Amino acid sequence: MAKDVKKFDLPEVLPDHIGFIMDGNGRWAKKRFLPRKLGHVEGAKTFKKIVRYCRDIGIKCISFYAFSTENWKRPNDEVDAIMNLFRQYIDEAREHFLEETRIVFLGDKSVLADDIREKMIAIEEDTRHFDKMTLLLAVNYGGRDEIVHAAKLVSEKVRNGEMNIEDITEEKFSSYLYAGEFPDVDLLIRPSGELRISNYMIWQCAYAEFYFSDVLWPDFLPEELNKALFDYAKRSRRFGGV
Ligand code: FPP
């Protein structure tokens, strides 16, 4: 662990994969009479602090719900502001290659602006060999869409005679998901007081522990994450056993 990290005590058991639903940016801005997009700017700062903290404490995989398939319904200027934050972040992440974080985008990239899609694909390629931590960013992502997309890929294989129906197991099927090669979510964190999963990683959260907090995402700093980690460490995970 890096020397500057030991700001908080840590529990002995840490999750392999933490999922974050970054909720509450709009309310954070509203409380301050600021435009919603400034809430996202602040949310992006928190995102970077959390990524760094997770990397420093040795979490293997983290994922963030950054833009859902439903978020296109938001006003254009808000959507544009969020897309610009993605552009900026990808450029910044390049400057931090030394931190050895692999970056992968989950979701349908085909409808994104060409420049964003190209930046995403390039950074995925350029970070593919990093294995200190994997950062999954769900953009134009929906859990049901992910399952339907995988079902189509599997059906195609069966139609072409490359796979038998009998060979479709949970393990095999999950390898066709956007997040197919990464571990299931162990701990799902949703700040801002909402008690829902909102179509996030619905397959991968089958046995996830949920942690809800009233803190709005921009205020969900490493200290809050640490509370979630201690809460997680107390839980007994039985995966359907006794
Ligand atoms: C939900 O809060 C948040 C989003 C739909 C966008 C999340 C995006 C960011 C934090 C920017 C991420 C940037 C990078 C670089 C990954 P909300 O707007 O629904 O909040 P509200 O429920 O209070 O209105």
Short mmCIF file of C-alpha atoms and ligand atoms in Angstrom, two decimals:
data_model
loop_
_atom_site.label_atom_id
_atom_site.label_comp_id
_atom_site.label_asym_id
_atom_site.label_seq_id
_atom_site.Cartn_x
_atom_site.Cartn_y
_atom_site.Cartn_z
CA MET A 1 0.00 0.00 0.00
CA ALA A 2 1.28 3.49 -0.82
CA LYS A 3 2.63 5.41 2.18
CA ASP A 4 0.15 8.27 1.97
CA VAL A 5 -2.86 5.96 2.14
CA LYS A 6 -3.08 4.81 5.70
CA LYS A 7 -5.42 7.65 6.65
CA PHE A 8 -8.15 5.30 7.81
CA ASP A 9 -8.09 1.90 9.43
CA LEU A 10 -9.24 -0.84 7.13
CA PRO A 11 -11.15 -4.04 7.88
CA GLU A 12 -9.37 -7.33 7.25
CA VAL A 13 -11.81 -8.54 4.59
CA LEU A 14 -12.16 -6.36 1.52
CA PRO A 15 -14.45 -6.93 -1.46
CA ASP A 16 -12.92 -7.92 -4.82
CA HIS A 17 -15.42 -5.86 -6.79
CA ILE A 18 -17.17 -2.73 -5.54
CA GLY A 19 -19.93 -1.24 -7.70
CA PHE A 20 -20.94 2.40 -7.31
CA ILE A 21 -24.19 4.03 -8.39
CA MET A 22 -23.15 7.68 -8.47
CA ASP A 23 -26.46 9.27 -7.49
CA GLY A 24 -27.34 12.66 -6.06
CA ASN A 25 -25.30 15.05 -8.20
CA GLY A 26 -28.40 17.00 -9.23
CA ARG A 27 -29.61 17.40 -5.66
CA TRP A 28 -26.16 18.40 -4.49
CA ALA A 29 -26.20 21.25 -7.05
CA LYS A 30 -29.81 22.22 -6.31
CA LYS A 31 -29.08 22.60 -2.60
CA ARG A 32 -26.45 25.17 -3.58
CA PHE A 33 -28.61 26.92 -6.23
CA LEU A 34 -26.16 25.74 -8.91
CA PRO A 35 -26.96 24.25 -12.32
CA ARG A 36 -27.24 20.45 -12.32
CA LYS A 37 -24.23 20.10 -14.55
CA LEU A 38 -22.01 21.53 -11.81
CA GLY A 39 -23.24 18.69 -9.63
CA HIS A 40 -21.80 16.29 -12.21
CA VAL A 41 -18.51 18.22 -12.28
CA GLU A 42 -18.30 17.78 -8.52
CA GLY A 43 -19.38 14.14 -8.87
CA ALA A 44 -16.53 13.56 -11.30
CA LYS A 45 -14.05 14.94 -8.72
CA THR A 46 -15.40 12.51 -6.13
CA PHE A 47 -15.21 9.69 -8.66
CA LYS A 48 -11.48 10.39 -9.12
CA LYS A 49 -10.85 10.47 -5.36
CA ILE A 50 -12.67 7.17 -4.89
CA VAL A 51 -10.83 5.52 -7.79
CA ARG A 52 -7.50 6.56 -6.34
CA TYR A 53 -8.42 5.43 -2.84
CA CYS A 54 -9.62 2.03 -4.05
CA ARG A 55 -6.43 1.56 -6.01
CA ASP A 56 -4.31 2.55 -3.03
CA ILE A 57 -6.01 0.13 -0.64
CA GLY A 58 -5.75 -2.73 -3.14
CA ILE A 59 -9.30 -3.26 -4.45
CA LYS A 60 -9.03 -5.39 -7.62
CA CYS A 61 -12.10 -4.22 -9.50
CA ILE A 62 -14.37 -1.19 -9.23
CA SER A 63 -17.30 -0.25 -11.40
CA PHE A 64 -19.31 2.95 -11.75
CA TYR A 65 -22.73 3.64 -13.22
CA ALA A 66 -21.78 6.75 -15.18
CA PHE A 67 -24.58 6.97 -17.76
CA SER A 68 -27.56 4.68 -18.15
CA THR A 69 -29.53 3.79 -21.27
CA GLU A 70 -32.31 5.93 -19.73
CA ASN A 71 -30.15 9.01 -19.08
CA TRP A 72 -30.59 10.20 -22.70
CA LYS A 73 -33.98 11.54 -21.57
CA ARG A 74 -32.20 14.35 -19.68
CA PRO A 75 -31.89 17.87 -21.16
CA ASN A 76 -29.31 18.10 -23.95
CA ASP A 77 -27.04 20.48 -22.10
CA GLU A 78 -26.84 18.10 -19.13
CA VAL A 79 -26.08 15.12 -21.39
CA ASP A 80 -23.42 17.18 -23.21
CA ALA A 81 -21.85 18.20 -19.90
CA ILE A 82 -21.61 14.56 -18.76
CA MET A 83 -20.14 13.48 -22.12
CA ASN A 84 -17.54 16.24 -21.83
CA LEU A 85 -16.56 14.93 -18.40
CA PHE A 86 -15.96 11.50 -19.98
CA ARG A 87 -13.79 13.07 -22.70
CA GLN A 88 -11.77 14.98 -20.12
CA TYR A 89 -11.39 11.98 -17.87
CA ILE A 90 -10.09 9.71 -20.63
CA ASP A 91 -7.47 12.32 -21.52
CA GLU A 92 -6.47 12.71 -17.87
CA ALA A 93 -6.34 8.96 -17.31
CA ARG A 94 -3.69 8.74 -20.05
CA GLU A 95 -1.45 10.93 -17.94
CA HIS A 96 -1.74 8.41 -15.12
CA PHE A 97 -0.71 5.26 -16.98
CA LEU A 98 1.94 4.72 -14.35
CA GLU A 99 -0.84 3.88 -11.92
CA GLU A 100 -1.46 0.73 -13.94
CA THR A 101 -5.22 0.79 -13.95
CA ARG A 102 -7.01 -1.08 -16.70
CA ILE A 103 -10.01 0.86 -18.01
CA VAL A 104 -12.98 -0.85 -19.65
CA PHE A 105 -16.28 0.69 -20.76
CA LEU A 106 -19.43 -1.37 -20.38
CA GLY A 107 -22.43 -0.67 -22.55
CA ASP A 108 -23.39 0.00 -26.15
CA LYS A 109 -20.81 2.38 -27.58
CA SER A 110 -22.38 2.46 -31.05
CA VAL A 111 -24.63 5.47 -30.41
CA LEU A 112 -21.97 7.63 -28.73
CA ALA A 113 -20.26 10.51 -30.53
CA ASP A 114 -17.46 9.22 -32.78
CA ASP A 115 -14.68 10.99 -30.88
CA ILE A 116 -15.79 9.59 -27.51
CA ARG A 117 -16.14 6.08 -28.91
CA GLU A 118 -12.66 6.30 -30.44
CA LYS A 119 -11.15 7.61 -27.20
CA MET A 120 -12.83 4.80 -25.25
CA ILE A 121 -11.63 2.07 -27.58
CA ALA A 122 -8.11 3.49 -27.62
CA ILE A 123 -7.78 3.66 -23.84
CA GLU A 124 -9.23 0.16 -23.46
CA GLU A 125 -6.54 -1.10 -25.85
CA ASP A 126 -3.74 0.89 -24.26
CA THR A 127 -4.55 -0.26 -20.70
CA ARG A 128 -5.43 -3.88 -21.53
CA HIS A 129 -2.20 -5.23 -20.02
CA PHE A 130 -2.50 -3.40 -16.66
CA ASP A 131 -3.51 -5.66 -13.80
CA LYS A 132 -3.19 -3.67 -10.58
CA MET A 133 -6.83 -2.69 -10.70
CA THR A 134 -9.64 -2.74 -13.25
CA LEU A 135 -11.93 0.27 -13.55
CA LEU A 136 -15.22 -0.48 -15.27
CA LEU A 137 -17.21 2.50 -16.46
CA ALA A 138 -20.80 1.82 -17.43
CA VAL A 139 -21.75 4.30 -20.15
CA ASN A 140 -24.95 3.89 -22.15
CA TYR A 141 -25.33 0.83 -20.02
CA GLY A 142 -28.41 -1.05 -18.83
CA GLY A 143 -28.40 -4.40 -17.05
CA ARG A 144 -31.31 -5.77 -19.09
CA ASP A 145 -29.72 -4.51 -22.29
CA GLU A 146 -26.52 -6.32 -21.32
CA ILE A 147 -28.39 -9.61 -20.88
CA VAL A 148 -30.32 -9.23 -24.16
CA HIS A 149 -27.08 -8.37 -25.97
CA ALA A 150 -25.43 -11.52 -24.54
CA ALA A 151 -28.49 -13.62 -25.48
CA LYS A 152 -28.18 -12.43 -29.08
CA LEU A 153 -24.48 -13.32 -29.22
CA VAL A 154 -25.14 -16.78 -27.81
CA SER A 155 -28.11 -17.34 -30.17
CA GLU A 156 -25.90 -16.41 -33.10
CA LYS A 157 -23.36 -19.05 -32.04
CA VAL A 158 -26.10 -21.68 -31.78
CA ARG A 159 -27.55 -20.68 -35.17
CA ASN A 160 -24.11 -20.99 -36.78
CA GLY A 161 -23.61 -24.41 -35.22
CA GLU A 162 -20.70 -23.17 -33.07
CA MET A 163 -22.46 -23.95 -29.78
CA ASN A 164 -25.00 -26.51 -28.55
CA ILE A 165 -27.98 -25.38 -26.48
CA GLU A 166 -27.02 -27.98 -23.84
CA ASP A 167 -23.66 -26.23 -23.40
CA ILE A 168 -25.24 -22.94 -22.30
CA THR A 169 -24.42 -22.79 -18.60
CA GLU A 170 -24.54 -19.76 -16.28
CA GLU A 171 -20.78 -19.53 -16.49
CA LYS A 172 -20.72 -19.76 -20.27
CA PHE A 173 -23.56 -17.27 -20.68
CA SER A 174 -22.00 -14.75 -18.32
CA SER A 175 -18.83 -14.72 -20.44
CA TYR A 176 -20.88 -12.99 -23.16
CA LEU A 177 -21.91 -10.11 -20.90
CA TYR A 178 -20.19 -6.74 -21.31
CA ALA A 179 -18.54 -7.40 -17.94
CA GLY A 180 -18.03 -11.08 -18.74
CA GLU A 181 -14.40 -11.41 -17.75
CA PHE A 182 -14.69 -9.56 -14.43
CA PRO A 183 -15.79 -10.80 -11.00
CA ASP A 184 -19.37 -10.48 -9.77
CA VAL A 185 -20.13 -7.44 -7.64
CA ASP A 186 -19.40 -8.14 -3.95
CA LEU A 187 -20.47 -4.78 -2.59
CA LEU A 188 -22.88 -2.41 -4.32
CA ILE A 189 -22.91 1.14 -2.96
CA ARG A 190 -25.70 3.60 -3.65
CA PRO A 191 -25.55 6.97 -1.97
CA SER A 192 -28.22 9.70 -1.92
CA GLY A 193 -30.97 7.85 -0.08
CA GLU A 194 -32.50 5.89 -2.97
CA LEU A 195 -33.03 2.20 -2.24
CA ARG A 196 -32.99 0.75 -5.75
CA ILE A 197 -30.61 -0.99 -8.14
CA SER A 198 -31.90 0.90 -11.23
CA ASN A 199 -30.90 -1.71 -13.81
CA TYR A 200 -27.25 -1.74 -12.73
CA MET A 201 -25.35 -5.03 -13.15
CA ILE A 202 -28.47 -7.03 -12.38
CA TRP A 203 -26.77 -10.31 -13.33
CA GLN A 204 -23.52 -9.57 -11.48
CA CYS A 205 -25.33 -8.35 -8.34
CA ALA A 206 -27.12 -11.68 -7.77
CA TYR A 207 -25.25 -12.17 -4.47
CA ALA A 208 -23.97 -8.64 -3.88
CA GLU A 209 -24.18 -7.01 -0.47
CA PHE A 210 -25.96 -3.65 -0.73
CA TYR A 211 -24.89 -0.52 1.11
CA PHE A 212 -27.14 2.52 1.01
CA SER A 213 -26.22 5.93 2.36
CA ASP A 214 -28.00 9.28 2.58
CA VAL A 215 -24.86 11.16 1.60
CA LEU A 216 -25.08 12.65 -1.92
CA TRP A 217 -22.48 11.32 -4.37
CA PRO A 218 -20.29 14.47 -4.52
CA ASP A 219 -19.88 14.16 -0.73
CA PHE A 220 -19.20 10.42 -0.81
CA LEU A 221 -15.49 10.72 -0.07
CA PRO A 222 -13.10 7.92 1.02
CA GLU A 223 -14.19 8.31 4.65
CA GLU A 224 -17.74 7.33 3.63
CA LEU A 225 -16.42 4.44 1.57
CA ASN A 226 -14.55 3.21 4.61
CA LYS A 227 -17.81 3.04 6.58
CA ALA A 228 -19.23 0.86 3.81
CA LEU A 229 -16.13 -1.37 3.90
CA PHE A 230 -16.49 -1.95 7.64
CA ASP A 231 -20.20 -2.65 7.22
CA TYR A 232 -19.41 -5.16 4.45
CA ALA A 233 -16.75 -6.89 6.55
CA LYS A 234 -19.34 -7.59 9.29
CA ARG A 235 -21.75 -9.37 7.00
CA SER A 236 -21.90 -13.11 6.64
CA ARG A 237 -22.16 -14.12 3.00
CA ARG A 238 -23.71 -17.54 2.52
CA PHE A 239 -24.42 -17.58 -1.26
CA GLY A 240 -27.58 -19.59 -0.65
CA GLY A 241 -25.91 -22.02 1.78
CA VAL A 242 -26.33 -22.07 5.56
C1 FPP B 1 -26.89 10.58 -11.18
O1 FPP B 1 -27.16 11.70 -10.35
C2 FPP B 1 -25.67 10.80 -11.92
C3 FPP B 1 -25.52 10.68 -13.28
C4 FPP B 1 -26.62 10.30 -14.17
C5 FPP B 1 -24.25 11.00 -13.94
C6 FPP B 1 -23.05 10.51 -13.21
C7 FPP B 1 -21.88 11.07 -13.86
C8 FPP B 1 -20.84 11.61 -13.22
C9 FPP B 1 -20.66 11.67 -11.76
C10 FPP B 1 -19.73 12.13 -14.01
C11 FPP B 1 -18.79 10.99 -14.11
C12 FPP B 1 -17.61 11.39 -14.71
C13 FPP B 1 -16.66 10.51 -14.96
C14 FPP B 1 -15.42 11.08 -15.40
C15 FPP B 1 -16.83 9.05 -14.85
P1 FPP B 1 -28.46 12.54 -10.63
O2 FPP B 1 -28.16 13.57 -11.64
O3 FPP B 1 -29.59 11.62 -11.01
O4 FPP B 1 -28.74 13.19 -9.24
P2 FPP B 1 -30.17 13.56 -8.64
O5 FPP B 1 -30.88 12.24 -8.42
O6 FPP B 1 -29.83 14.25 -7.38
O7 FPP B 1 -30.87 14.43 -9.64
#
